CSV table of C-alpha atoms in Angstrom, one decimal:
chain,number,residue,atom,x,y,z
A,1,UNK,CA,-20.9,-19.4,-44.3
A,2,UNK,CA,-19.4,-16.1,-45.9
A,3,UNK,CA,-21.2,-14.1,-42.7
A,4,UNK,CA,-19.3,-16.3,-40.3
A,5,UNK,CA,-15.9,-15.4,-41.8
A,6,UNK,CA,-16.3,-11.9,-42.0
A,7,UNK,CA,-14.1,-11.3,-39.0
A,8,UNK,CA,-11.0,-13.7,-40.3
A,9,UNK,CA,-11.2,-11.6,-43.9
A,10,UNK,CA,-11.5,-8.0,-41.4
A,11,UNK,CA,-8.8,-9.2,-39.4
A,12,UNK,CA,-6.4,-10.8,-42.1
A,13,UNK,CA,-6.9,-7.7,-44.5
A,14,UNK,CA,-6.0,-5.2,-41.3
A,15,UNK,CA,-2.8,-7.2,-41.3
A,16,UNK,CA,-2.0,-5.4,-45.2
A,17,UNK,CA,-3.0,-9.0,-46.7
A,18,UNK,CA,-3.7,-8.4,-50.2
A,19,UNK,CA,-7.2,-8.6,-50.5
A,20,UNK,CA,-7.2,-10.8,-53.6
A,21,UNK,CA,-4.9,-13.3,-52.0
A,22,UNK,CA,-7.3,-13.1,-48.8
A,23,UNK,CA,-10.9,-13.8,-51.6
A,24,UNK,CA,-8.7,-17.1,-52.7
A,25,UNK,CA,-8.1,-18.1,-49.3
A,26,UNK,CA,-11.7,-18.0,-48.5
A,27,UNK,CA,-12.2,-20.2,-51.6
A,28,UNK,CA,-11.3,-23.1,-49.7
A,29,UNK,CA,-13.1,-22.8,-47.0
A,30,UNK,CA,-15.7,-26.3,-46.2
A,31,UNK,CA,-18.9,-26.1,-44.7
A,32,UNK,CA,-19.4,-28.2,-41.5
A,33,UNK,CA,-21.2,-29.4,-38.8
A,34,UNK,CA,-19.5,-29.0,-34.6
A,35,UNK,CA,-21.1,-31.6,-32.7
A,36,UNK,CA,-21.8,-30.9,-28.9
A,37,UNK,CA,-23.1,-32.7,-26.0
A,38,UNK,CA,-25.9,-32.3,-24.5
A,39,UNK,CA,-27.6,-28.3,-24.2
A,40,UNK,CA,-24.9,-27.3,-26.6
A,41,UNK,CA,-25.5,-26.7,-30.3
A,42,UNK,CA,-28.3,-25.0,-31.6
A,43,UNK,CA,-29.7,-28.0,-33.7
A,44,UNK,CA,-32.5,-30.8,-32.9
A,45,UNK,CA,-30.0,-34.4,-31.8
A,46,UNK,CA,-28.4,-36.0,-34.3
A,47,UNK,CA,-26.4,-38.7,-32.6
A,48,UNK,CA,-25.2,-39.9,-28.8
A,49,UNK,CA,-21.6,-40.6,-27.0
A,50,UNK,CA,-22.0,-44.1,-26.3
A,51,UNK,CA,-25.2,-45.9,-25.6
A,52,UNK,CA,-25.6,-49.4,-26.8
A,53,UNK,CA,-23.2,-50.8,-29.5
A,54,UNK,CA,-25.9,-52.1,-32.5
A,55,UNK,CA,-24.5,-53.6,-35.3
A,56,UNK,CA,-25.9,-56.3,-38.3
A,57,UNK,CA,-25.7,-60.1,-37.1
A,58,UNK,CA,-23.1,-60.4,-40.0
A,59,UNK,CA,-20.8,-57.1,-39.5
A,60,UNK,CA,-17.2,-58.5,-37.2
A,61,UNK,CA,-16.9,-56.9,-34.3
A,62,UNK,CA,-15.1,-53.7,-34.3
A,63,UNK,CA,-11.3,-53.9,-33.6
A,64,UNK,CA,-11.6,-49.9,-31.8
A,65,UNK,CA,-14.0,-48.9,-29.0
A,66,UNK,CA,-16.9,-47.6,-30.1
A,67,UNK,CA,-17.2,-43.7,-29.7
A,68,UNK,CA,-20.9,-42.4,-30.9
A,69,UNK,CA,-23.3,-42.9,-33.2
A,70,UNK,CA,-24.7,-40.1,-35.7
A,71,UNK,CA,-28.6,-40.5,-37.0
A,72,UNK,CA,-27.6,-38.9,-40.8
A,73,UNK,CA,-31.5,-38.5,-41.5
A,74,UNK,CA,-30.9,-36.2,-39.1
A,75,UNK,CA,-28.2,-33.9,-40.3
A,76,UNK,CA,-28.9,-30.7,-42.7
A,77,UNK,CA,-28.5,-31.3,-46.4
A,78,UNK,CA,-26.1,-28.7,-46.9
A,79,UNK,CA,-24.4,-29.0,-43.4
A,80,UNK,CA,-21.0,-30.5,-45.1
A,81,UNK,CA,-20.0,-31.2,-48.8
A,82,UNK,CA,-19.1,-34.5,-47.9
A,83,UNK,CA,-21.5,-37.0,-50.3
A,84,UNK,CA,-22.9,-38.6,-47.3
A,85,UNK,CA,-25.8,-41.2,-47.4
A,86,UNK,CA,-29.3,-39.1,-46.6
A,87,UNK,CA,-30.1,-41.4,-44.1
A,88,UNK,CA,-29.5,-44.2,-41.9
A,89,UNK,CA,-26.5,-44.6,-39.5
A,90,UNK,CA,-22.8,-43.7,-39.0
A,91,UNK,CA,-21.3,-45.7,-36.1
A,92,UNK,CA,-17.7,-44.0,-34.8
A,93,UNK,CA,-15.0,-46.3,-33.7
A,94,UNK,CA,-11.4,-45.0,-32.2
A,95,UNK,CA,-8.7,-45.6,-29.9
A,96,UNK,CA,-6.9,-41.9,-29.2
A,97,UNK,CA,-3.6,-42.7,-27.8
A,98,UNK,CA,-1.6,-42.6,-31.1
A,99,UNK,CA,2.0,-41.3,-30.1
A,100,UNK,CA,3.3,-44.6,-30.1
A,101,UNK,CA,1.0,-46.0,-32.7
A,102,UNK,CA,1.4,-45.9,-36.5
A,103,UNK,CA,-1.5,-48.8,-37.1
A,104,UNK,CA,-5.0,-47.5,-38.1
A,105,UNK,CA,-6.9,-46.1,-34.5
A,106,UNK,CA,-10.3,-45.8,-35.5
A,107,UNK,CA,-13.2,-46.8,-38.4
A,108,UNK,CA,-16.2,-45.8,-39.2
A,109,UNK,CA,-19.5,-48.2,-39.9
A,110,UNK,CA,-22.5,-47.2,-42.0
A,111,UNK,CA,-25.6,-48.8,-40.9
A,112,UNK,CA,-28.4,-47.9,-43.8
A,113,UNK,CA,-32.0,-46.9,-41.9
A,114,UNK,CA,-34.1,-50.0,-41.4
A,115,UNK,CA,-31.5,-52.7,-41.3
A,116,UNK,CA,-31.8,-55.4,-38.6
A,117,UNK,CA,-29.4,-54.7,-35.9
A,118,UNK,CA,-28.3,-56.6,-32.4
A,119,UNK,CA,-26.3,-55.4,-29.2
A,120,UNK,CA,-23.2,-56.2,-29.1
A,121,UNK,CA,-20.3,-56.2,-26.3
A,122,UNK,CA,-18.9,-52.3,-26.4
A,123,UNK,CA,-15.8,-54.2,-25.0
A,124,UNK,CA,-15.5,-56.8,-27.4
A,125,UNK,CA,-12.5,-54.7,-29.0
A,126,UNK,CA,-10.5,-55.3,-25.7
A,127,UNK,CA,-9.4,-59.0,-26.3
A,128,UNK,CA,-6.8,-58.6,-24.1
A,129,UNK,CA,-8.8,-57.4,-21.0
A,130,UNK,CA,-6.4,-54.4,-20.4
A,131,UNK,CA,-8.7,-52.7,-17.3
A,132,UNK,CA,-7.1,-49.7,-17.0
A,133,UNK,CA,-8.1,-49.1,-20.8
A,134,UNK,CA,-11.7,-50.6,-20.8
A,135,UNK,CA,-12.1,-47.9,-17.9
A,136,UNK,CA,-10.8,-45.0,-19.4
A,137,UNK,CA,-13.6,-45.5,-22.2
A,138,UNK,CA,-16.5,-46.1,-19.5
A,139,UNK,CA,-14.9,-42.5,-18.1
A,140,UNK,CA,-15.6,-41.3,-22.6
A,141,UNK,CA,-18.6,-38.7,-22.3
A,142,UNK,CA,-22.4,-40.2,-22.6
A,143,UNK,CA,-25.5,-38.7,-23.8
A,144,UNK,CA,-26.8,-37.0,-27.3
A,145,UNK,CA,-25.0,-34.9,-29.6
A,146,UNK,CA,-26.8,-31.5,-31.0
A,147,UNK,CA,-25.1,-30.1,-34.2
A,148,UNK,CA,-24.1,-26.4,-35.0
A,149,UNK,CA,-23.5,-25.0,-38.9
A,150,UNK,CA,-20.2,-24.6,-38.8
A,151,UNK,CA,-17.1,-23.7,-41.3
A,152,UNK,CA,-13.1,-24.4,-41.8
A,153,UNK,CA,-10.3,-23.5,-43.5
A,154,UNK,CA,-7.2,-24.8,-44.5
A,155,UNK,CA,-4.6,-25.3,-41.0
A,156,UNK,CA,-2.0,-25.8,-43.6
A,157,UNK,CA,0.5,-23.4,-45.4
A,158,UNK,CA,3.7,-25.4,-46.9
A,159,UNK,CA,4.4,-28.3,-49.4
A,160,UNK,CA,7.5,-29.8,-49.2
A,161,UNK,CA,9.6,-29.4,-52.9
A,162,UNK,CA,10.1,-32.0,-55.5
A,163,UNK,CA,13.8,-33.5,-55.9
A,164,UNK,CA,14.8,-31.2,-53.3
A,165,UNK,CA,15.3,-29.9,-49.8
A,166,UNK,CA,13.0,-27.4,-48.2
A,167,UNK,CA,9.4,-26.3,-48.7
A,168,UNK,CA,7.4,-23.4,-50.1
A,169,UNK,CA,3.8,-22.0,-49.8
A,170,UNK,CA,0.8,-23.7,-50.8
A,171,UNK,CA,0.1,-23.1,-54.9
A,172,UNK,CA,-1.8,-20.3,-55.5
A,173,UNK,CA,-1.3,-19.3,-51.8
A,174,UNK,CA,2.2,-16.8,-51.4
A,175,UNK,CA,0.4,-15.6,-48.6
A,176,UNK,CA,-0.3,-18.8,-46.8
A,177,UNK,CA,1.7,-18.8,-44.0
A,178,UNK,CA,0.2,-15.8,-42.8
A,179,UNK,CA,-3.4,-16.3,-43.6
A,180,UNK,CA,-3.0,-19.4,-41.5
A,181,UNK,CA,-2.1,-17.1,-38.5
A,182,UNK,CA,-4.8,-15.1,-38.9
A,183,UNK,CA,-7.1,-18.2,-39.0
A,184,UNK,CA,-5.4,-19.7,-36.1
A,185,UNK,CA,-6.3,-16.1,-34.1
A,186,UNK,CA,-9.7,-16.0,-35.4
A,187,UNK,CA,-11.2,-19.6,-35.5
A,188,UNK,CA,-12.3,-19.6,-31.9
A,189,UNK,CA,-14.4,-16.8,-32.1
A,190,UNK,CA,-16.0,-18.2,-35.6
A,191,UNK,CA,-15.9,-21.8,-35.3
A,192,UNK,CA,-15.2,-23.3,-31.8
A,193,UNK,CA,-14.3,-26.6,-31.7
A,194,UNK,CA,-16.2,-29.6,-30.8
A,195,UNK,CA,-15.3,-33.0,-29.3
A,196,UNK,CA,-16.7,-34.0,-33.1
A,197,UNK,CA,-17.1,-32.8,-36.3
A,198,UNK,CA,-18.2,-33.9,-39.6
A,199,UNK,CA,-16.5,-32.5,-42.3
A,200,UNK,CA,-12.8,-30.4,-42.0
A,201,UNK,CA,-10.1,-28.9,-44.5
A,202,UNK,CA,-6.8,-31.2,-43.8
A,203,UNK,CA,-4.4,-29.7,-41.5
A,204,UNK,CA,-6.9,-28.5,-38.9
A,205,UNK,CA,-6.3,-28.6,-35.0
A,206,UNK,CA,-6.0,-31.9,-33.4
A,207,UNK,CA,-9.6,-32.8,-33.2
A,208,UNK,CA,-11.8,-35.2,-34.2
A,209,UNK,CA,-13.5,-35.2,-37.3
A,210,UNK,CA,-15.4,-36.9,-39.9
A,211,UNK,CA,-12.9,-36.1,-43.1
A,212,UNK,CA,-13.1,-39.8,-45.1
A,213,UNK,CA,-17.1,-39.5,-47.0
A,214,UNK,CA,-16.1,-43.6,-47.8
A,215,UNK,CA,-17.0,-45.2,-44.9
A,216,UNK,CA,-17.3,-48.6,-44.6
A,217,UNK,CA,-21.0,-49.6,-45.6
A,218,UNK,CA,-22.7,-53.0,-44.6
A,219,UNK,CA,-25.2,-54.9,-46.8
């Protein structure tokens, strides 16, 4: 992880960033896993876009379309430092069109390894039979996902003050502001993005990762 950030500490240390402010910085960075489709990646699959919709007889239907699936068994021990089950299944529910939207727009089902499953309708969620939405999904991407080692760091740089007006840098961080820029420059070249990811420091990029390691587990 430390050899992939080499060129944000180079880069934000050229900018006459104090290098200790720059070492605590890197204290927070995460450890985590870009998920690609298809050839991308340079890991064995570990999960689809789409495919069939399996779920226990006694699990509701889900209320958001369902996105992927991710095969944890499959994912490196020390790809995050999320406490993730070592195996069976993390189903990925969403609905992205937030802007108007303050409600919950996604969920996320464990399935543990060996429980009996059934297919269920991947439309089921659209009880209202809006087309033009149920289309937009059957346009989502389809086929596996292959995971890359991957790291972040914080996208953040500002609390808001107690009692009062106004913000100030993060604690610990008088330098945040700028280390952020410096991240912002750098990330693609260290970490590009994926359509998913499992594991993220709050703040990031729009995107859409895993961040919750609660998700909700069925019997």
């Amino acid at each position: 992880m430390w050899d992939l950030l080499r060129p944000f500490r180079d880069e934000a240390i050229a900018r006459d960033i104090p290098v200790d402010d720059v070492e605590r910085w890197l204290g927070t960075a995460r450890p985590c896993a870009t998920l690609t489709r298809g050839g991308g990646g340079d890991g064995s699959v570990m999960g689809r876009f789409g495919g069939p919709l399996l779920l226990p007889a006694d699990v509701p239907d889900p209320a958001h379309p369902f996105v992927a699936s991710i095969d944890l068994a499959a994912l490196p021990a020390d790809a995050t430092d999320l406490p993730l089950p070592p195996d069976g299944h993390l189903l990925l529910f969403a609905f992205p069109e937030t802007a108007d939207d303050d409600d919950t727009m996604g969920s996320v089902v464990y399935v543990p390894a060996v429980t009996a499953v059934t297919e269920r309708d991947r439309n089921a969620w659209n009880t209202f039979d809006f087309e033009d939405e149920e289309a937009m999904f059957e346009a989502f991407p389809q086929g596996p996902l292959r995971a890359t080692a991957s790291v972040s760091l914080p996208y953040h740089h500002a609390v808001e003050f107690l009692g009062k007006p106004g913000s100030g840098p993060l604690p610990g961080h008088p330098r945040s502001e700028e280390l952020v820029e410096v991240w912002d420059s750098t990330q693609d070249a260290i970490a590009p993005a994926g359509p998913l990811q499992i594991g993220d420091t709050p703040g990031r990029r729009p995107s859409t990762p895993i961040r919750s390691p609660s998700p909700r587990s069925v019997p």
